[in-house]
Coordinates of C-alpha atoms and ligand atoms in Angstrom, one line a residue:
M1 CA 133.8 277.2 66.7
R2 CA 137.7 278.2 66.6
I3 CA 139.0 281.0 69.0
F4 CA 141.2 283.3 67.4
K5 CA 143.6 285.6 70.1
F6 CA 145.5 288.6 68.7
G7 CA 147.7 290.1 71.1
G8 CA 148.4 293.7 71.2
A9 CA 151.6 293.8 68.9
S10 CA 149.2 292.2 66.1
V11 CA 147.4 295.5 66.2
K12 CA 149.8 297.9 67.2
D13 CA 148.8 300.2 63.8
A14 CA 146.7 300.4 60.8
A15 CA 149.0 297.7 59.2
G16 CA 148.1 295.4 62.1
I17 CA 144.8 295.5 61.6
K18 CA 145.0 295.1 58.3
N19 CA 147.1 292.1 58.2
V20 CA 144.7 290.8 60.8
H21 CA 141.7 290.6 58.1
S22 CA 144.6 288.9 55.7
V23 CA 145.0 286.3 58.3
L24 CA 141.3 285.8 58.4
Q25 CA 141.1 285.6 54.6
Q26 CA 144.0 282.9 54.6
V27 CA 142.3 280.4 57.8
G28 CA 138.3 281.5 57.0
Y29 CA 136.2 283.2 60.0
E30 CA 133.1 281.4 59.7
D31 CA 132.2 280.2 63.2
V32 CA 135.3 282.6 64.4
L33 CA 135.4 284.3 68.0
L34 CA 137.7 286.8 68.1
V35 CA 139.4 287.7 71.2
V36 CA 141.5 291.0 70.9
S37 CA 144.0 292.6 73.2
A38 CA 144.2 296.6 73.6
M39 CA 146.3 298.1 70.6
G40 CA 150.2 297.9 71.2
K41 CA 151.0 299.4 74.6
T42 CA 147.7 301.0 75.3
T43 CA 147.4 299.4 78.5
N44 CA 150.5 300.6 80.2
A45 CA 149.8 304.0 78.6
L46 CA 146.3 304.0 80.6
E47 CA 148.2 303.0 83.8
L48 CA 149.9 306.5 83.1
V49 CA 146.6 307.8 83.3
I50 CA 145.3 306.1 86.4
K51 CA 148.6 306.8 88.4
N52 CA 148.5 310.9 87.2
Y53 CA 144.6 310.5 88.6
F54 CA 145.9 309.0 91.9
E55 CA 148.6 311.8 92.1
K56 CA 146.6 314.3 90.8
S57 CA 148.8 315.3 88.5
K58 CA 148.7 318.2 85.7
E59 CA 149.6 315.8 83.6
L60 CA 146.3 313.6 83.6
N61 CA 145.0 315.5 80.6
A62 CA 147.8 315.1 78.4
S63 CA 148.2 311.8 79.2
I64 CA 144.6 311.1 78.1
Q65 CA 145.0 312.9 74.9
E66 CA 148.0 310.6 74.1
I67 CA 146.1 307.8 74.3
K68 CA 143.4 309.5 71.7
K69 CA 145.8 310.9 69.3
Y70 CA 147.5 307.6 69.3
H71 CA 144.0 305.8 68.3
N72 CA 142.9 308.6 66.1
Q73 CA 146.0 308.0 63.7
I74 CA 145.4 304.6 63.4
L75 CA 141.6 305.5 62.4
L76 CA 142.5 307.7 59.2
D77 CA 144.8 305.6 58.2
L78 CA 142.1 302.9 58.0
F79 CA 139.5 304.9 57.0
E80 CA 139.5 307.3 53.9
D81 CA 136.3 308.8 55.3
D82 CA 136.6 310.8 58.6
K83 CA 132.7 311.0 58.4
N84 CA 132.4 306.9 59.4
A85 CA 130.7 306.3 62.4
V86 CA 133.7 304.4 63.8
F87 CA 134.8 308.0 64.8
T88 CA 131.6 309.2 67.1
A89 CA 131.8 305.4 68.7
V90 CA 135.5 305.9 69.5
N91 CA 135.2 309.4 70.7
K92 CA 132.2 307.7 72.9
H93 CA 134.5 305.8 74.8
F94 CA 136.8 308.7 75.7
L95 CA 133.8 310.3 76.9
D96 CA 133.0 307.8 78.9
L97 CA 136.4 307.1 80.5
E98 CA 136.7 311.0 81.2
Y99 CA 133.5 311.1 82.6
F100 CA 134.3 308.4 85.2
L101 CA 137.2 310.0 86.3
S102 CA 135.5 313.3 86.4
S103 CA 133.0 311.8 88.7
N104 CA 134.5 308.4 90.1
K105 CA 134.0 308.7 94.7
S106 CA 136.0 305.6 94.8
P107 CA 139.8 305.6 96.5
N108 CA 139.7 302.1 95.6
Y109 CA 143.0 302.3 92.9
N110 CA 142.2 298.3 92.0
F111 CA 138.6 299.3 91.4
V112 CA 139.6 302.2 89.4
Y113 CA 142.4 300.6 87.4
D114 CA 139.9 298.1 86.0
Q115 CA 137.0 300.8 85.1
V116 CA 140.3 302.8 83.4
V117 CA 142.0 299.9 81.9
S118 CA 139.4 298.0 80.5
M119 CA 139.2 300.9 77.7
G120 CA 141.7 299.6 75.8
E121 CA 139.9 296.8 74.8
I122 CA 136.7 298.4 74.6
I123 CA 138.1 300.9 72.0
S124 CA 140.5 298.2 70.0
T125 CA 137.7 295.9 69.4
T126 CA 135.5 298.9 68.5
I127 CA 138.1 299.9 65.4
L128 CA 138.6 296.3 64.1
S129 CA 134.8 295.3 64.3
H130 CA 134.5 298.7 62.4
Y131 CA 136.8 297.8 60.4
F132 CA 136.1 294.6 59.5
N133 CA 132.2 295.7 58.6
H134 CA 134.1 298.7 56.1
V135 CA 135.9 295.7 54.3
G136 CA 132.4 293.7 54.3
I137 CA 133.3 291.0 56.8
K138 CA 130.3 291.1 58.5
N139 CA 130.6 290.3 62.5
H140 CA 129.2 290.8 65.9
W141 CA 130.7 292.6 68.7
V142 CA 130.2 291.0 71.7
D143 CA 130.9 292.8 74.9
V144 CA 132.8 290.3 76.9
R145 CA 131.5 292.0 80.4
N146 CA 128.3 290.7 79.6
F147 CA 129.7 287.1 79.8
I148 CA 132.5 287.1 81.4
K149 CA 131.5 286.8 85.1
T150 CA 133.7 287.5 88.1
D151 CA 134.3 288.1 91.7
N152 CA 135.0 291.8 92.5
T153 CA 139.0 291.1 93.1
Y154 CA 139.6 294.0 90.7
R155 CA 142.8 293.6 89.0
D156 CA 143.2 289.7 89.5
A157 CA 139.5 289.1 89.2
I158 CA 138.6 284.9 89.5
V159 CA 135.8 283.6 87.2
D160 CA 132.4 282.4 88.3
W161 CA 132.2 279.6 85.9
D162 CA 129.0 278.2 86.4
T163 CA 127.5 281.8 85.0
T164 CA 129.9 282.1 82.6
Q165 CA 129.1 279.1 81.5
K166 CA 125.4 279.6 81.0
T167 CA 125.6 282.6 79.4
I168 CA 127.9 281.6 77.2
S169 CA 127.0 278.6 75.8
K170 CA 123.1 280.3 75.4
N171 CA 124.1 283.1 74.2
I172 CA 127.2 283.3 71.6
K173 CA 126.1 283.4 67.7
R174 CA 127.5 280.4 66.2
K175 CA 128.2 280.3 62.5
V176 CA 129.4 284.0 62.7
L177 CA 132.3 285.9 63.1
N178 CA 132.5 287.5 66.7
I179 CA 134.7 289.6 68.1
T180 CA 135.5 290.6 71.5
Q181 CA 137.6 291.8 74.6
G182 CA 140.1 289.9 75.9
F183 CA 141.5 290.2 79.7
L184 CA 137.9 291.8 80.9
G185 CA 135.0 290.6 82.9
S186 CA 132.5 292.0 85.3
D187 CA 131.1 291.6 88.5
E188 CA 127.9 290.9 90.6
N189 CA 127.1 294.8 89.9
N190 CA 128.6 295.2 86.8
F191 CA 131.8 296.5 87.4
T192 CA 134.8 296.1 85.3
T193 CA 137.2 293.4 86.3
T194 CA 140.3 292.5 84.5
L195 CA 142.0 288.8 85.2
G196 CA 145.6 289.7 85.1
R197 CA 147.8 291.6 82.7
E198 CA 148.4 289.7 79.5
G199 CA 145.4 288.1 80.2
S200 CA 143.6 287.8 77.2
D201 CA 145.0 284.2 76.1
Y202 CA 143.1 283.3 79.2
T203 CA 140.0 285.0 78.1
A204 CA 139.9 282.9 74.8
A205 CA 140.4 279.8 77.0
I206 CA 137.6 280.6 78.9
F207 CA 135.4 281.0 76.3
A208 CA 136.9 277.8 74.1
Y209 CA 135.8 275.7 77.3
C210 CA 132.6 277.4 77.4
L211 CA 131.7 276.7 74.0
N212 CA 133.7 273.2 73.6
A213 CA 135.4 274.8 71.0
E214 CA 137.3 273.1 68.5
S215 CA 140.5 274.9 69.0
V216 CA 142.2 278.2 70.0
T217 CA 145.0 280.0 67.9
I218 CA 147.3 282.6 69.5
W219 CA 148.5 284.4 67.1
K220 CA 152.0 285.7 67.7
D221 CA 154.6 287.7 65.9
V222 CA 156.9 284.8 66.5
P223 CA 156.8 281.6 64.5
G224 CA 155.1 279.2 67.7
V225 CA 156.3 278.5 71.1
L226 CA 160.2 278.6 71.0
N227 CA 162.9 277.2 73.0
A228 CA 163.8 280.2 74.7
D229 CA 163.4 283.9 74.5
P230 CA 164.8 285.4 71.8
R231 CA 165.5 288.6 73.4
Y232 CA 167.4 286.9 75.8
F233 CA 168.8 283.7 74.0
E234 CA 170.6 283.0 70.8
N235 CA 169.9 280.1 68.9
T236 CA 166.1 279.4 70.0
T237 CA 164.3 276.7 68.3
L238 CA 160.6 276.5 67.3
L239 CA 158.8 273.4 69.8
N240 CA 156.7 272.1 67.1
Q241 CA 154.3 269.8 69.4
I242 CA 154.4 270.2 73.4
S243 CA 152.0 268.4 76.1
Y244 CA 149.9 270.6 78.0
R245 CA 152.2 269.6 80.9
E246 CA 155.3 271.0 79.3
A247 CA 153.4 273.7 78.5
I248 CA 152.1 274.6 81.7
E249 CA 155.7 274.3 83.0
L250 CA 156.6 276.7 80.8
A251 CA 154.1 279.3 81.0
F252 CA 154.2 278.8 85.1
Y253 CA 157.6 280.1 85.2
G254 CA 157.1 282.5 83.0
A255 CA 157.7 281.5 79.1
S256 CA 155.9 284.9 78.0
V257 CA 154.1 283.2 75.0
I258 CA 151.2 282.1 77.0
H259 CA 149.4 283.3 80.3
P260 CA 149.9 280.8 82.8
K261 CA 146.3 280.3 83.6
T262 CA 145.1 279.5 80.0
L263 CA 146.3 275.5 79.7
Q264 CA 144.1 274.6 82.6
P265 CA 140.8 275.2 80.8
L266 CA 142.0 273.4 77.7
Q267 CA 143.4 270.7 78.9
S268 CA 140.3 269.6 80.9
K269 CA 138.3 269.4 77.4
E270 CA 141.2 268.4 75.0
I271 CA 140.8 271.4 73.1
P272 CA 144.0 272.0 70.6
L273 CA 146.1 275.2 71.7
Y274 CA 147.9 276.6 68.3
V275 CA 150.2 278.7 68.6
K276 CA 151.2 280.5 64.9
S277 CA 152.8 283.8 63.1
F278 CA 150.6 286.4 61.7
L279 CA 153.3 287.0 59.7
N280 CA 153.0 283.7 57.9
P281 CA 149.8 282.0 59.0
L282 CA 149.4 278.7 57.0
L283 CA 152.5 277.7 58.8
P284 CA 152.3 274.9 61.3
G285 CA 153.2 276.9 64.0
T286 CA 153.1 275.3 67.6
S287 CA 150.7 272.7 68.7
I288 CA 149.8 271.8 72.3
A289 CA 147.6 269.4 72.5
K290 CA 147.2 265.9 74.4
G291 CA 149.9 263.1 74.3
S292 CA 152.2 265.1 72.0
H293 CA 155.6 265.8 73.8
L294 CA 158.8 267.2 73.0
E295 CA 161.1 264.8 70.7
P296 CA 163.7 265.1 70.8
E297 CA 163.9 266.7 74.3
T298 CA 165.1 269.8 73.7
S299 CA 166.3 272.3 76.7
C300 CA 163.9 274.7 77.5
F301 CA 164.8 278.2 79.2
I302 CA 162.6 280.9 80.4
V303 CA 164.1 283.9 82.4
K304 CA 162.0 285.7 85.2
K305 CA 163.7 289.3 85.7
N306 CA 163.1 291.7 88.5
Q307 CA 162.7 289.3 91.0
L308 CA 163.8 289.0 94.7
L309 CA 165.6 286.6 96.9
L310 CA 164.1 286.7 100.3
S311 CA 165.8 284.5 103.3
L312 CA 164.5 284.1 106.7
S313 CA 165.8 283.0 109.6
S314 CA 164.7 282.1 113.1
I315 CA 165.6 285.0 115.5
D316 CA 166.6 282.6 118.4
F317 CA 168.3 279.6 116.3
S318 CA 164.9 277.7 116.9
F319 CA 163.8 275.6 113.5
I320 CA 161.6 276.9 110.5
M321 CA 158.9 274.1 110.5
E322 CA 155.7 273.2 109.1
E323 CA 154.2 276.2 111.9
N324 CA 156.1 279.0 110.6
I325 CA 156.0 277.9 106.8
S326 CA 152.3 278.0 106.8
E327 CA 152.2 281.3 108.3
I328 CA 154.5 282.9 105.9
F329 CA 152.9 281.2 102.7
A330 CA 149.4 283.0 104.4
L331 CA 151.3 286.6 104.4
F332 CA 152.3 285.8 100.8
H333 CA 148.9 284.9 99.5
K334 CA 147.2 288.0 101.6
Y335 CA 150.2 290.5 99.7
K336 CA 149.4 288.9 96.5
I337 CA 153.3 288.0 96.2
K338 CA 153.9 285.4 94.1
V339 CA 156.4 282.3 94.6
S340 CA 158.5 280.9 91.9
L341 CA 161.0 278.6 94.0
I342 CA 161.5 277.4 97.9
Q343 CA 164.7 276.2 99.8
N344 CA 165.0 275.8 103.4
T345 CA 167.6 274.2 106.0
A346 CA 166.8 273.9 109.7
I347 CA 166.9 277.7 110.7
S348 CA 166.4 279.6 107.4
F349 CA 164.0 279.3 104.3
S350 CA 164.4 281.1 101.2
V351 CA 162.2 282.1 98.6
C352 CA 162.5 283.6 95.3
I353 CA 159.5 285.7 95.0
E354 CA 158.1 288.4 92.5
D355 CA 156.0 291.8 94.1
K356 CA 153.7 292.3 91.2
F357 CA 151.6 294.5 93.5
G358 CA 154.2 296.7 94.9
N359 CA 153.5 295.0 98.4
F360 CA 156.9 293.7 99.4
G361 CA 157.8 296.6 102.2
E362 CA 154.6 296.5 104.0
L363 CA 155.4 292.1 104.2
K364 CA 158.6 293.0 105.1
N365 CA 157.6 295.0 108.3
I366 CA 155.8 292.0 108.9
L367 CA 158.0 289.5 108.6
A368 CA 161.1 291.3 110.4
K369 CA 158.9 291.2 114.0
K370 CA 159.8 287.5 113.5
F371 CA 162.6 286.8 111.7
K372 CA 166.0 287.7 110.3
I373 CA 165.5 289.0 107.2
F374 CA 168.0 288.8 104.1
Y375 CA 167.1 289.9 100.5
N376 CA 169.0 290.5 97.7
E377 CA 166.4 293.1 94.5
N378 CA 166.6 292.7 90.7
V379 CA 168.1 289.1 90.7
S380 CA 167.1 286.3 87.7
L381 CA 165.5 283.3 88.0
Y382 CA 166.2 281.1 85.3
T383 CA 164.4 277.9 84.9
I384 CA 166.0 275.1 82.4
R385 CA 163.5 272.5 81.6
H386 CA 165.0 268.9 80.8
F387 CA 168.7 270.6 81.4
T388 CA 171.5 269.7 80.1
D389 CA 175.4 270.4 81.6
K390 CA 176.3 272.7 78.4
A391 CA 172.7 274.2 79.4
I392 CA 173.8 274.9 83.1
S393 CA 176.9 276.0 82.2
M394 CA 175.4 278.6 79.5
V395 CA 173.0 280.2 81.9
E396 CA 175.4 280.2 84.5
K397 CA 178.4 282.2 82.5
D398 CA 179.6 285.5 83.5
K399 CA 176.6 285.6 86.2
T400 CA 177.0 285.7 90.3
V401 CA 175.1 282.0 91.4
L402 CA 172.9 282.9 94.6
V403 CA 170.6 279.7 94.6
K404 CA 170.4 276.8 92.3
Q405 CA 168.0 274.1 92.7
M406 CA 167.8 270.6 90.6
S407 CA 164.5 268.1 90.2
R408 CA 164.2 265.5 87.7
E409 CA 163.8 267.8 84.8
T410 CA 163.5 271.0 86.2
M411 CA 166.7 273.4 87.2
Q412 CA 166.4 276.8 88.3
I413 CA 169.5 279.2 89.2
V414 CA 168.8 282.4 90.9
T415 CA 171.3 284.6 89.4
Q416 CA 172.6 288.3 90.5
E417 CA 174.0 290.2 87.3
Ligands
LIG1 N1 146.1 294.3 77.6 C1 146.2 293.7 78.6 C2 147.2 293.7 79.0 O1 148.2 294.2 78.2 C3 146.0 292.0 78.5 C4 146.6 291.6 77.4 O2 147.3 292.0 76.6 O3 146.6 290.2 77.3 O4 147.7 293.1 80.0
MG2 MG1 148.7 293.7 76.0

């Protein structure tokens, strides 16, 4: 079986969905499982709904209507007949959403977030499935929440591999086209969970692992994995072949092409991952597989914006040692703060961190009881794999360098722009 993942940008409008159809016609769709994200920026739009809900804003209804209108337009563009069953099916999902919001009693933000934000994927796959039936491609709509089981860490759920493996290998139909949602799972009580923003790639990898798939293809609006993000760098080049290890390094430091958790399950079963253009589906794109390596060693540039550079030093000039460091890390873990660079001296300790969940304020107060704290907000972390002098000076140009760290293959530079 082949697993195909189509992200939000590939299904952002009717033309995008028609293009997915065209991709399937070119590359085949027998024995395929499609993993699909929410359409366009729907996840962000649903995040606004959640915000309005918790703030009891009078914009709540309008923010829901906005999402309805967007999907309705796509439906009108795809189906000539507005009596098609898809209209009722999509409407039912919106009614479910409204019912949930009007009856929910849980004050748990993360729980509510997952119940609401999941509608994006439920609706997008409903539309795709109906559309493919409409154009003569029979398919099975699969509710991923019956297959990917997780713990109840809402917004960042951890997969229960044993149960997931059993359910998927037993119940997913082979030799047909399956369509399912990325990003979602469900907990023991069947409440919806999510795997972290941009988690649909990971969903594709979970299915691939459990089905011993032949390959995973992530269809993108770029020709494959580039050596740098074209939004921030000029003259990018396509990487034809990379190893799992290189890809994990690139993804971990924030190359936004692949979700970082995606590679581990694939690597452990040596399932190749292809990143290809949904506009030119027959081009080879990038292949990430065992034993492949970057040749020649192209410098790769990854930038993470909106980071925090935090420095802690001891109040009484005592050393910052293993003991304090482990305590600091336990706090990062507790507050879900991601650390992407560490540097320490005898009495000070610096980290470049990302405060995805807005917990830094609280953590800072706790740390301030024990340490002197300095921090810079809004810094950028540049990671250069296979660096050269030229690559470094290109990154440093016109910027203030706050930290610079070098290892054999990787240079990391924290800058304030
Ligand atoms: N729709 C989700 C998000 O935007 C998951 C994904 O796109 O991978 O984060
Ligand atoms: Mg998305």
